[in-house]
Amino acid sequence: MAFSSPTLNVMVAAARKAGRPLIRDFNELENLQISMKGPADFVTSADKRTEKILIDELSKARPGYAFLGEEGGAVTGADATHRFIIDPIDGTTNFMHGIPHFAISIGLEREGKLVAGLVFNPVTDDLFTAEKGHGAYLNNKRLRVAARKDLASSVIATGLPFLGKEGHARAASEMAEVMNVTAGIRRFGSASLDLAYVAAGRFDGFWERSLQAWDIAAGIVLVREAGGMVTDLNGGADMLRGGTVLAGNENLHPQMLKLLKGVKS
Ligand code: IPD
Ligand code: CA
Ligand code: CA
């Protein structure tokens, strides 16, 4: 059985409650209200409603905790030690296109350190959870990162900038290097699930630039608790503020870091 503290139980209950109407929306996409944050950057009525349900449920059970949510931004609380970091739908573009690969992502910080993470795909019912010191789980199954040692047999995931975002040329150069030396690259469109898949040993590694804290907070805990390494793309620990991430097992992570550092930007 998965270890689950009372606070993780609260996170799971909130995600399951918010996930139910999300499945209904996913099955009736033609009724979805969509607006744009920027070029090719969409927000749907479902993103906003999901974040509201999550914040309502979490703050009922844990009053005073602070929030950082993609749609609502930062909300301070009376409890200065705890903060939930929420992406209500990570993979909105997939969601809008009827691709069942998106997730609710909730990370929890205590005194500025990530201590718990949940990534939940309501369509597939994949619930990834982890708590610091207690391991990572998919539903009730304990997770462990893949054991591969060489890039040549590894499948590596990434995320790519789209219309209106910077870094297209750099992403193309990085992909060129990685595709040269690996068994394949995947771009699935949800950074939180990319990290969860690294934790589950499905992907051997994952890297991306220009991310936000809510894309990766929960997934970082999952990878660490599954025995993997996560750093920013300089090899440091500034993922949440710096917005870059590299995850993999202890053999592949250093190889990927060296490779990506060598790419001319
Ligand atoms: C996006 C997804 C995508 C990543 C983007 C994110 P959103 O999140 O995680 O995989 O490549 O950088 O913005 O907008 O769907 O919450
Ligand atoms: Ca996101
Ligand atoms: Ca989102």
PDB file of C-alpha atoms and ligand atoms in Angstrom:
ATOM      1  CA  MET A   1       0.000   0.000   0.000  1.00  0.00           C
ATOM      2  CA  ALA A   2       1.074   3.541  -0.683  1.00  0.00           C
ATOM      3  CA  PHE A   3       2.196   5.581   2.320  1.00  0.00           C
ATOM      4  CA  SER A   4      -0.212   8.488   2.694  1.00  0.00           C
ATOM      5  CA  SER A   5      -0.085  11.167   5.390  1.00  0.00           C
ATOM      6  CA  PRO A   6      -3.294  13.034   6.349  1.00  0.00           C
ATOM      7  CA  THR A   7      -2.183  15.984   4.202  1.00  0.00           C
ATOM      8  CA  LEU A   8      -1.565  13.769   1.165  1.00  0.00           C
ATOM      9  CA  ASN A   9      -5.031  12.263   1.721  1.00  0.00           C
ATOM     10  CA  VAL A  10      -6.461  15.787   1.568  1.00  0.00           C
ATOM     11  CA  MET A  11      -4.583  16.426  -1.691  1.00  0.00           C
ATOM     12  CA  VAL A  12      -5.867  13.155  -3.171  1.00  0.00           C
ATOM     13  CA  ALA A  13      -9.467  13.909  -2.173  1.00  0.00           C
ATOM     14  CA  ALA A  14      -9.248  17.406  -3.697  1.00  0.00           C
ATOM     15  CA  ALA A  15      -7.755  16.074  -6.955  1.00  0.00           C
ATOM     16  CA  ARG A  16     -10.402  13.355  -7.260  1.00  0.00           C
ATOM     17  CA  LYS A  17     -13.208  15.859  -6.638  1.00  0.00           C
ATOM     18  CA  ALA A  18     -11.812  18.286  -9.223  1.00  0.00           C
ATOM     19  CA  GLY A  19     -11.165  15.424 -11.651  1.00  0.00           C
ATOM     20  CA  ARG A  20     -14.787  14.293 -11.954  1.00  0.00           C
ATOM     21  CA  PRO A  21     -16.176  17.378 -13.766  1.00  0.00           C
ATOM     22  CA  LEU A  22     -12.975  17.485 -15.803  1.00  0.00           C
ATOM     23  CA  ILE A  23     -13.791  14.068 -17.271  1.00  0.00           C
ATOM     24  CA  ARG A  24     -17.282  15.339 -18.150  1.00  0.00           C
ATOM     25  CA  ASP A  25     -15.775  18.382 -19.901  1.00  0.00           C
ATOM     26  CA  PHE A  26     -13.305  16.166 -21.731  1.00  0.00           C
ATOM     27  CA  ASN A  27     -16.209  14.145 -23.086  1.00  0.00           C
ATOM     28  CA  GLU A  28     -18.049  17.305 -24.225  1.00  0.00           C
ATOM     29  CA  LEU A  29     -15.250  19.435 -25.600  1.00  0.00           C
ATOM     30  CA  GLU A  30     -17.582  21.174 -28.038  1.00  0.00           C
ATOM     31  CA  ASN A  31     -19.145  23.051 -25.079  1.00  0.00           C
ATOM     32  CA  LEU A  32     -15.840  24.275 -23.677  1.00  0.00           C
ATOM     33  CA  GLN A  33     -15.258  28.018 -23.257  1.00  0.00           C
ATOM     34  CA  ILE A  34     -11.751  28.892 -24.380  1.00  0.00           C
ATOM     35  CA  SER A  35      -9.822  32.134 -24.101  1.00  0.00           C
ATOM     36  CA  MET A  36      -6.230  33.038 -24.931  1.00  0.00           C
ATOM     37  CA  LYS A  37      -3.451  34.121 -22.575  1.00  0.00           C
ATOM     38  CA  GLY A  38      -1.068  34.751 -25.456  1.00  0.00           C
ATOM     39  CA  PRO A  39      -0.430  33.385 -28.942  1.00  0.00           C
ATOM     40  CA  ALA A  40      -1.233  29.636 -28.882  1.00  0.00           C
ATOM     41  CA  ASP A  41      -1.482  29.844 -25.057  1.00  0.00           C
ATOM     42  CA  PHE A  42      -5.001  28.885 -24.064  1.00  0.00           C
ATOM     43  CA  VAL A  43      -7.004  28.802 -20.877  1.00  0.00           C
ATOM     44  CA  THR A  44     -10.354  27.074 -20.643  1.00  0.00           C
ATOM     45  CA  SER A  45     -13.276  27.418 -18.263  1.00  0.00           C
ATOM     46  CA  ALA A  46     -12.217  23.966 -17.038  1.00  0.00           C
ATOM     47  CA  ASP A  47      -8.751  25.222 -15.979  1.00  0.00           C
ATOM     48  CA  LYS A  48     -10.319  27.975 -13.879  1.00  0.00           C
ATOM     49  CA  ARG A  49     -13.016  25.786 -12.325  1.00  0.00           C
ATOM     50  CA  THR A  50     -10.535  23.002 -11.532  1.00  0.00           C
ATOM     51  CA  GLU A  51      -8.213  25.417  -9.734  1.00  0.00           C
ATOM     52  CA  LYS A  52     -11.144  26.824  -7.743  1.00  0.00           C
ATOM     53  CA  ILE A  53     -12.276  23.370  -6.598  1.00  0.00           C
ATOM     54  CA  LEU A  54      -8.723  22.452  -5.602  1.00  0.00           C
ATOM     55  CA  ILE A  55      -8.183  25.660  -3.625  1.00  0.00           C
ATOM     56  CA  ASP A  56     -11.615  25.428  -1.950  1.00  0.00           C
ATOM     57  CA  GLU A  57     -11.053  21.815  -0.890  1.00  0.00           C
ATOM     58  CA  LEU A  58      -7.453  22.258   0.203  1.00  0.00           C
ATOM     59  CA  SER A  59      -8.133  25.422   2.171  1.00  0.00           C
ATOM     60  CA  LYS A  60     -11.131  23.844   3.922  1.00  0.00           C
ATOM     61  CA  ALA A  61      -8.881  21.055   5.204  1.00  0.00           C
ATOM     62  CA  ARG A  62      -5.695  23.100   5.652  1.00  0.00           C
ATOM     63  CA  PRO A  63      -6.781  26.682   6.432  1.00  0.00           C
ATOM     64  CA  GLY A  64      -3.996  29.222   6.293  1.00  0.00           C
ATOM     65  CA  TYR A  65      -1.726  27.385   3.863  1.00  0.00           C
ATOM     66  CA  ALA A  66      -0.506  29.628   1.025  1.00  0.00           C
ATOM     67  CA  PHE A  67      -1.128  28.877  -2.660  1.00  0.00           C
ATOM     68  CA  LEU A  68       0.604  29.409  -5.937  1.00  0.00           C
ATOM     69  CA  GLY A  69      -1.781  28.540  -8.749  1.00  0.00           C
ATOM     70  CA  GLU A  70      -1.310  28.934 -12.485  1.00  0.00           C
ATOM     71  CA  GLU A  71      -4.624  30.693 -12.979  1.00  0.00           C
ATOM     72  CA  GLY A  72      -4.977  32.631  -9.697  1.00  0.00           C
ATOM     73  CA  GLY A  73      -1.334  33.386  -8.887  1.00  0.00           C
ATOM     74  CA  ALA A  74      -0.012  33.710  -5.352  1.00  0.00           C
ATOM     75  CA  VAL A  75      -2.279  33.734  -2.302  1.00  0.00           C
ATOM     76  CA  THR A  76      -0.614  34.239   1.056  1.00  0.00           C
ATOM     77  CA  GLY A  77      -1.892  32.496   4.167  1.00  0.00           C
ATOM     78  CA  ALA A  78      -1.668  32.817   7.941  1.00  0.00           C
ATOM     79  CA  ASP A  79       0.584  29.735   7.983  1.00  0.00           C
ATOM     80  CA  ALA A  80       3.936  30.987   6.734  1.00  0.00           C
ATOM     81  CA  THR A  81       5.453  27.490   6.537  1.00  0.00           C
ATOM     82  CA  HIS A  82       3.247  25.737   3.961  1.00  0.00           C
ATOM     83  CA  ARG A  83       2.433  26.416   0.320  1.00  0.00           C
ATOM     84  CA  PHE A  84       0.508  24.385  -2.249  1.00  0.00           C
ATOM     85  CA  ILE A  85       1.736  24.821  -5.837  1.00  0.00           C
ATOM     86  CA  ILE A  86      -1.045  23.988  -8.286  1.00  0.00           C
ATOM     87  CA  ASP A  87      -1.433  23.437 -11.992  1.00  0.00           C
ATOM     88  CA  PRO A  88      -5.136  22.666 -12.474  1.00  0.00           C
ATOM     89  CA  ILE A  89      -4.647  21.212 -15.958  1.00  0.00           C
ATOM     90  CA  ASP A  90      -1.095  20.527 -17.040  1.00  0.00           C
ATOM     91  CA  GLY A  91      -1.480  19.776 -20.722  1.00  0.00           C
ATOM     92  CA  THR A  92      -4.312  22.133 -21.653  1.00  0.00           C
ATOM     93  CA  THR A  93      -3.484  21.864 -25.352  1.00  0.00           C
ATOM     94  CA  ASN A  94      -3.877  18.071 -25.183  1.00  0.00           C
ATOM     95  CA  PHE A  95      -7.103  18.474 -23.203  1.00  0.00           C
ATOM     96  CA  MET A  96      -8.590  20.846 -25.805  1.00  0.00           C
ATOM     97  CA  HIS A  97      -7.644  18.489 -28.620  1.00  0.00           C
ATOM     98  CA  GLY A  98      -9.256  15.456 -27.019  1.00  0.00           C
ATOM     99  CA  ILE A  99      -5.886  13.852 -26.249  1.00  0.00           C
ATOM    100  CA  PRO A 100      -6.231  12.039 -22.902  1.00  0.00           C
ATOM    101  CA  HIS A 101      -2.822  13.083 -21.623  1.00  0.00           C
ATOM    102  CA  PHE A 102      -3.126  15.901 -19.062  1.00  0.00           C
ATOM    103  CA  ALA A 103      -3.038  16.079 -15.298  1.00  0.00           C
ATOM    104  CA  ILE A 104      -3.920  17.906 -12.140  1.00  0.00           C
ATOM    105  CA  SER A 105      -0.629  18.687 -10.417  1.00  0.00           C
ATOM    106  CA  ILE A 106      -0.297  19.631  -6.732  1.00  0.00           C
ATOM    107  CA  GLY A 107       3.027  20.129  -4.981  1.00  0.00           C
ATOM    108  CA  LEU A 108       3.433  20.978  -1.303  1.00  0.00           C
ATOM    109  CA  GLU A 109       6.274  23.000   0.175  1.00  0.00           C
ATOM    110  CA  ARG A 110       7.124  23.085   3.853  1.00  0.00           C
ATOM    111  CA  GLU A 111       9.564  25.808   4.895  1.00  0.00           C
ATOM    112  CA  GLY A 112      10.480  26.336   1.258  1.00  0.00           C
ATOM    113  CA  LYS A 113      11.267  22.649   0.621  1.00  0.00           C
ATOM    114  CA  LEU A 114       9.161  20.368  -1.565  1.00  0.00           C
ATOM    115  CA  VAL A 115       7.736  17.612   0.653  1.00  0.00           C
ATOM    116  CA  ALA A 116       4.821  16.099  -1.277  1.00  0.00           C
ATOM    117  CA  GLY A 117       3.600  15.791  -4.843  1.00  0.00           C
ATOM    118  CA  LEU A 118       0.530  14.507  -6.640  1.00  0.00           C
ATOM    119  CA  VAL A 119       0.003  14.167 -10.396  1.00  0.00           C
ATOM    120  CA  PHE A 120      -3.411  12.822 -11.410  1.00  0.00           C
ATOM    121  CA  ASN A 121      -4.654  12.026 -14.899  1.00  0.00           C
ATOM    122  CA  PRO A 122      -8.419  11.771 -14.371  1.00  0.00           C
ATOM    123  CA  VAL A 123      -9.075  10.104 -17.741  1.00  0.00           C
ATOM    124  CA  THR A 124      -6.702   7.181 -17.251  1.00  0.00           C
ATOM    125  CA  ASP A 125      -7.144   7.282 -13.446  1.00  0.00           C
ATOM    126  CA  ASP A 126      -3.370   7.268 -13.018  1.00  0.00           C
ATOM    127  CA  LEU A 127      -2.684   8.755  -9.582  1.00  0.00           C
ATOM    128  CA  PHE A 128       1.011   9.418  -8.939  1.00  0.00           C
ATOM    129  CA  THR A 129       1.877  10.411  -5.364  1.00  0.00           C
ATOM    130  CA  ALA A 130       5.036  10.891  -3.346  1.00  0.00           C
ATOM    131  CA  GLU A 131       6.061  12.192   0.029  1.00  0.00           C
ATOM    132  CA  LYS A 132       9.565  13.064   1.113  1.00  0.00           C
ATOM    133  CA  GLY A 133      11.204  10.040   2.678  1.00  0.00           C
ATOM    134  CA  HIS A 134       8.303   7.686   1.902  1.00  0.00           C
ATOM    135  CA  GLY A 135       8.686   6.746  -1.757  1.00  0.00           C
ATOM    136  CA  ALA A 136       6.679   7.365  -4.913  1.00  0.00           C
ATOM    137  CA  TYR A 137       3.605   5.434  -6.019  1.00  0.00           C
ATOM    138  CA  LEU A 138       1.345   4.949  -9.011  1.00  0.00           C
ATOM    139  CA  ASN A 139      -1.985   4.123  -7.431  1.00  0.00           C
ATOM    140  CA  ASN A 140      -0.708   1.597  -4.871  1.00  0.00           C
ATOM    141  CA  LYS A 141       2.365   0.436  -6.727  1.00  0.00           C
ATOM    142  CA  ARG A 142       5.789   1.583  -5.554  1.00  0.00           C
ATOM    143  CA  LEU A 143       7.777   3.338  -8.284  1.00  0.00           C
ATOM    144  CA  ARG A 144      11.422   3.186  -9.174  1.00  0.00           C
ATOM    145  CA  VAL A 145      13.200   5.072 -11.958  1.00  0.00           C
ATOM    146  CA  ALA A 146      14.506   2.994 -14.877  1.00  0.00           C
ATOM    147  CA  ALA A 147      17.869   1.296 -14.401  1.00  0.00           C
ATOM    148  CA  ARG A 148      19.324   1.877 -17.888  1.00  0.00           C
ATOM    149  CA  LYS A 149      22.897   3.058 -17.908  1.00  0.00           C
ATOM    150  CA  ASP A 150      23.498   4.036 -21.507  1.00  0.00           C
ATOM    151  CA  LEU A 151      21.826   6.747 -23.544  1.00  0.00           C
ATOM    152  CA  ALA A 152      21.813   4.510 -26.609  1.00  0.00           C
ATOM    153  CA  SER A 153      18.995   2.396 -25.156  1.00  0.00           C
ATOM    154  CA  SER A 154      17.149   5.291 -23.480  1.00  0.00           C
ATOM    155  CA  VAL A 155      13.897   7.052 -24.315  1.00  0.00           C
ATOM    156  CA  ILE A 156      14.088  10.703 -23.336  1.00  0.00           C
ATOM    157  CA  ALA A 157      11.144  13.110 -23.098  1.00  0.00           C
ATOM    158  CA  THR A 158      11.225  16.836 -23.628  1.00  0.00           C
ATOM    159  CA  GLY A 159       8.962  19.841 -24.013  1.00  0.00           C
ATOM    160  CA  LEU A 160       9.168  22.291 -26.887  1.00  0.00           C
ATOM    161  CA  PRO A 161       8.311  25.958 -27.114  1.00  0.00           C
ATOM    162  CA  PHE A 162       5.347  26.826 -29.329  1.00  0.00           C
ATOM    163  CA  LEU A 163       4.098  29.882 -31.222  1.00  0.00           C
ATOM    164  CA  GLY A 164       4.879  33.051 -29.275  1.00  0.00           C
ATOM    165  CA  LYS A 165       7.471  31.458 -26.981  1.00  0.00           C
ATOM    166  CA  GLU A 166      11.237  31.967 -27.129  1.00  0.00           C
ATOM    167  CA  GLY A 167      13.929  29.347 -27.589  1.00  0.00           C
ATOM    168  CA  HIS A 168      12.873  27.530 -30.776  1.00  0.00           C
ATOM    169  CA  ALA A 169      16.397  27.390 -32.233  1.00  0.00           C
ATOM    170  CA  ARG A 170      17.952  26.221 -28.994  1.00  0.00           C
ATOM    171  CA  ALA A 171      15.307  23.497 -28.575  1.00  0.00           C
ATOM    172  CA  ALA A 172      16.019  22.288 -32.111  1.00  0.00           C
ATOM    173  CA  SER A 173      19.798  22.166 -31.435  1.00  0.00           C
ATOM    174  CA  GLU A 174      19.284  20.290 -28.185  1.00  0.00           C
ATOM    175  CA  MET A 175      16.983  17.775 -29.855  1.00  0.00           C
ATOM    176  CA  ALA A 176      19.501  17.243 -32.646  1.00  0.00           C
ATOM    177  CA  GLU A 177      22.172  16.285 -30.090  1.00  0.00           C
ATOM    178  CA  VAL A 178      19.870  14.053 -28.050  1.00  0.00           C
ATOM    179  CA  MET A 179      18.330  12.238 -31.027  1.00  0.00           C
ATOM    180  CA  ASN A 180      21.833  11.404 -32.251  1.00  0.00           C
ATOM    181  CA  VAL A 181      22.687   9.365 -29.183  1.00  0.00           C
ATOM    182  CA  THR A 182      19.428   7.927 -27.812  1.00  0.00           C
ATOM    183  CA  ALA A 183      16.787   5.351 -28.706  1.00  0.00           C
ATOM    184  CA  GLY A 184      14.242   8.133 -29.151  1.00  0.00           C
ATOM    185  CA  ILE A 185      12.740  11.435 -28.025  1.00  0.00           C
ATOM    186  CA  ARG A 186       9.127  11.887 -26.910  1.00  0.00           C
ATOM    187  CA  ARG A 187       7.094  15.134 -26.663  1.00  0.00           C
ATOM    188  CA  PHE A 188       3.845  14.248 -24.878  1.00  0.00           C
ATOM    189  CA  GLY A 189       2.718  17.754 -23.802  1.00  0.00           C
ATOM    190  CA  SER A 190       2.440  17.637 -20.018  1.00  0.00           C
ATOM    191  CA  ALA A 191       5.563  18.342 -17.980  1.00  0.00           C
ATOM    192  CA  SER A 192       4.066  16.988 -14.748  1.00  0.00           C
ATOM    193  CA  LEU A 193       3.272  13.662 -16.441  1.00  0.00           C
ATOM    194  CA  ASP A 194       6.696  13.658 -18.124  1.00  0.00           C
ATOM    195  CA  LEU A 195       8.277  13.746 -14.659  1.00  0.00           C
ATOM    196  CA  ALA A 196       5.792  11.170 -13.326  1.00  0.00           C
ATOM    197  CA  TYR A 197       6.730   8.884 -16.229  1.00  0.00           C
ATOM    198  CA  VAL A 198      10.420   9.272 -15.338  1.00  0.00           C
ATOM    199  CA  ALA A 199       9.530   8.280 -11.760  1.00  0.00           C
ATOM    200  CA  ALA A 200       7.672   5.247 -13.147  1.00  0.00           C
ATOM    201  CA  GLY A 201      10.637   4.191 -15.292  1.00  0.00           C
ATOM    202  CA  ARG A 202       8.638   4.706 -18.514  1.00  0.00           C
ATOM    203  CA  PHE A 203      10.884   7.544 -19.678  1.00  0.00           C
ATOM    204  CA  ASP A 204      14.593   7.295 -18.883  1.00  0.00           C
ATOM    205  CA  GLY A 205      14.951  11.052 -18.716  1.00  0.00           C
ATOM    206  CA  PHE A 206      13.260  14.403 -19.307  1.00  0.00           C
ATOM    207  CA  TRP A 207      14.467  17.928 -19.940  1.00  0.00           C
ATOM    208  CA  GLU A 208      12.702  21.200 -20.665  1.00  0.00           C
ATOM    209  CA  ARG A 209      13.264  24.971 -20.483  1.00  0.00           C
ATOM    210  CA  SER A 210      10.859  27.855 -19.824  1.00  0.00           C
ATOM    211  CA  LEU A 211       8.727  26.045 -17.303  1.00  0.00           C
ATOM    212  CA  GLN A 212       6.856  27.455 -14.340  1.00  0.00           C
ATOM    213  CA  ALA A 213       6.928  26.204 -10.738  1.00  0.00           C
ATOM    214  CA  TRP A 214       3.426  24.687 -11.065  1.00  0.00           C
ATOM    215  CA  ASP A 215       4.482  22.552 -14.058  1.00  0.00           C
ATOM    216  CA  ILE A 216       7.168  20.720 -12.088  1.00  0.00           C
ATOM    217  CA  ALA A 217       6.789  21.077  -8.291  1.00  0.00           C
ATOM    218  CA  ALA A 218       4.880  17.805  -7.818  1.00  0.00           C
ATOM    219  CA  GLY A 219       6.872  15.882 -10.419  1.00  0.00           C
ATOM    220  CA  ILE A 220      10.187  16.775  -8.780  1.00  0.00           C
ATOM    221  CA  VAL A 221       9.092  15.022  -5.568  1.00  0.00           C
ATOM    222  CA  LEU A 222       7.946  11.992  -7.580  1.00  0.00           C
ATOM    223  CA  VAL A 223      11.295  11.590  -9.346  1.00  0.00           C
ATOM    224  CA  ARG A 224      13.363  12.083  -6.184  1.00  0.00           C
ATOM    225  CA  GLU A 225      11.248   9.595  -4.244  1.00  0.00           C
ATOM    226  CA  ALA A 226      11.539   7.064  -7.062  1.00  0.00           C
ATOM    227  CA  GLY A 227      15.326   7.232  -6.635  1.00  0.00           C
ATOM    228  CA  GLY A 228      16.028   9.627  -9.518  1.00  0.00           C
ATOM    229  CA  MET A 229      17.956  12.865  -9.809  1.00  0.00           C
ATOM    230  CA  VAL A 230      16.393  16.234 -10.673  1.00  0.00           C
ATOM    231  CA  THR A 231      18.306  19.457 -11.221  1.00  0.00           C
ATOM    232  CA  ASP A 232      18.043  22.565 -13.334  1.00  0.00           C
ATOM    233  CA  LEU A 233      19.965  22.581 -16.620  1.00  0.00           C
ATOM    234  CA  ASN A 234      23.023  24.079 -14.909  1.00  0.00           C
ATOM    235  CA  GLY A 235      23.144  21.118 -12.550  1.00  0.00           C
ATOM    236  CA  GLY A 236      21.840  23.269  -9.671  1.00  0.00           C
ATOM    237  CA  ALA A 237      18.691  23.160  -7.568  1.00  0.00           C
ATOM    238  CA  ASP A 238      16.948  26.285  -8.877  1.00  0.00           C
ATOM    239  CA  MET A 239      14.256  24.509 -10.921  1.00  0.00           C
ATOM    240  CA  LEU A 240      11.210  26.297  -9.514  1.00  0.00           C
ATOM    241  CA  ARG A 241      12.485  29.846 -10.034  1.00  0.00           C
ATOM    242  CA  GLY A 242      14.813  29.206 -12.969  1.00  0.00           C
ATOM    243  CA  GLY A 243      12.253  27.211 -14.925  1.00  0.00           C
ATOM    244  CA  THR A 244      14.570  24.575 -16.380  1.00  0.00           C
ATOM    245  CA  VAL A 245      14.578  20.921 -15.447  1.00  0.00           C
ATOM    246  CA  LEU A 246      16.536  17.748 -16.092  1.00  0.00           C
ATOM    247  CA  ALA A 247      15.468  14.417 -14.596  1.00  0.00           C
ATOM    248  CA  GLY A 248      16.858  10.909 -14.900  1.00  0.00           C
ATOM    249  CA  ASN A 249      18.518   8.130 -12.970  1.00  0.00           C
ATOM    250  CA  GLU A 250      21.936   8.576 -11.376  1.00  0.00           C
ATOM    251  CA  ASN A 251      23.701   7.177 -14.458  1.00  0.00           C
ATOM    252  CA  LEU A 252      21.848   9.014 -17.195  1.00  0.00           C
ATOM    253  CA  HIS A 253      21.325  12.367 -15.482  1.00  0.00           C
ATOM    254  CA  PRO A 254      25.046  13.312 -15.523  1.00  0.00           C
ATOM    255  CA  GLN A 255      25.389  12.125 -19.131  1.00  0.00           C
ATOM    256  CA  MET A 256      22.396  14.223 -20.223  1.00  0.00           C
ATOM    257  CA  LEU A 257      23.666  17.250 -18.283  1.00  0.00           C
ATOM    258  CA  LYS A 258      27.040  17.079 -19.998  1.00  0.00           C
ATOM    259  CA  LEU A 259      25.428  16.634 -23.403  1.00  0.00           C
ATOM    260  CA  LEU A 260      22.987  19.538 -22.999  1.00  0.00           C
ATOM    261  CA  LYS A 261      25.613  21.869 -21.515  1.00  0.00           C
ATOM    262  CA  GLY A 262      27.664  21.288 -24.637  1.00  0.00           C
ATOM    263  CA  VAL A 263      24.898  22.491 -26.969  1.00  0.00           C
ATOM    264  CA  LYS A 264      25.581  25.964 -28.404  1.00  0.00           C
ATOM    265  CA  SER A 265      22.623  28.269 -27.757  1.00  0.00           C
TER     266      SER A 265
HETATM  267  C1  IPD B   1       2.463  23.107 -20.435  1.00  0.00           C
HETATM  268  C2  IPD B   1       2.807  21.640 -20.477  1.00  0.00           C
HETATM  269  C3  IPD B   1       3.766  21.362 -21.623  1.00  0.00           C
HETATM  270  C4  IPD B   1       5.012  22.192 -21.503  1.00  0.00           C
HETATM  271  C5  IPD B   1       4.675  23.663 -21.400  1.00  0.00           C
HETATM  272  C6  IPD B   1       3.712  23.924 -20.253  1.00  0.00           C
HETATM  273  P1  IPD B   1       0.032  23.893 -19.544  1.00  0.00           P
HETATM  274  O1  IPD B   1       1.588  23.390 -19.358  1.00  0.00           O
HETATM  275  O2  IPD B   1       3.408  21.197 -19.273  1.00  0.00           O
HETATM  276  O3  IPD B   1       4.175  20.012 -21.656  1.00  0.00           O
HETATM  277  O4  IPD B   1       5.815  21.957 -22.635  1.00  0.00           O
HETATM  278  O5  IPD B   1       5.867  24.365 -21.191  1.00  0.00           O
HETATM  279  O6  IPD B   1       3.373  25.290 -20.227  1.00  0.00           O
HETATM  280  O7  IPD B   1       0.085  25.247 -20.187  1.00  0.00           O
HETATM  281  O8  IPD B   1      -0.665  22.899 -20.348  1.00  0.00           O
HETATM  282  O9  IPD B   1      -0.404  23.972 -18.114  1.00  0.00           O
HETATM  283 CA    CA B   2       1.509  23.515 -16.969  1.00  0.00          CA
HETATM  284 CA    CA B   3      -2.060  24.568 -16.825  1.00  0.00          CA
END
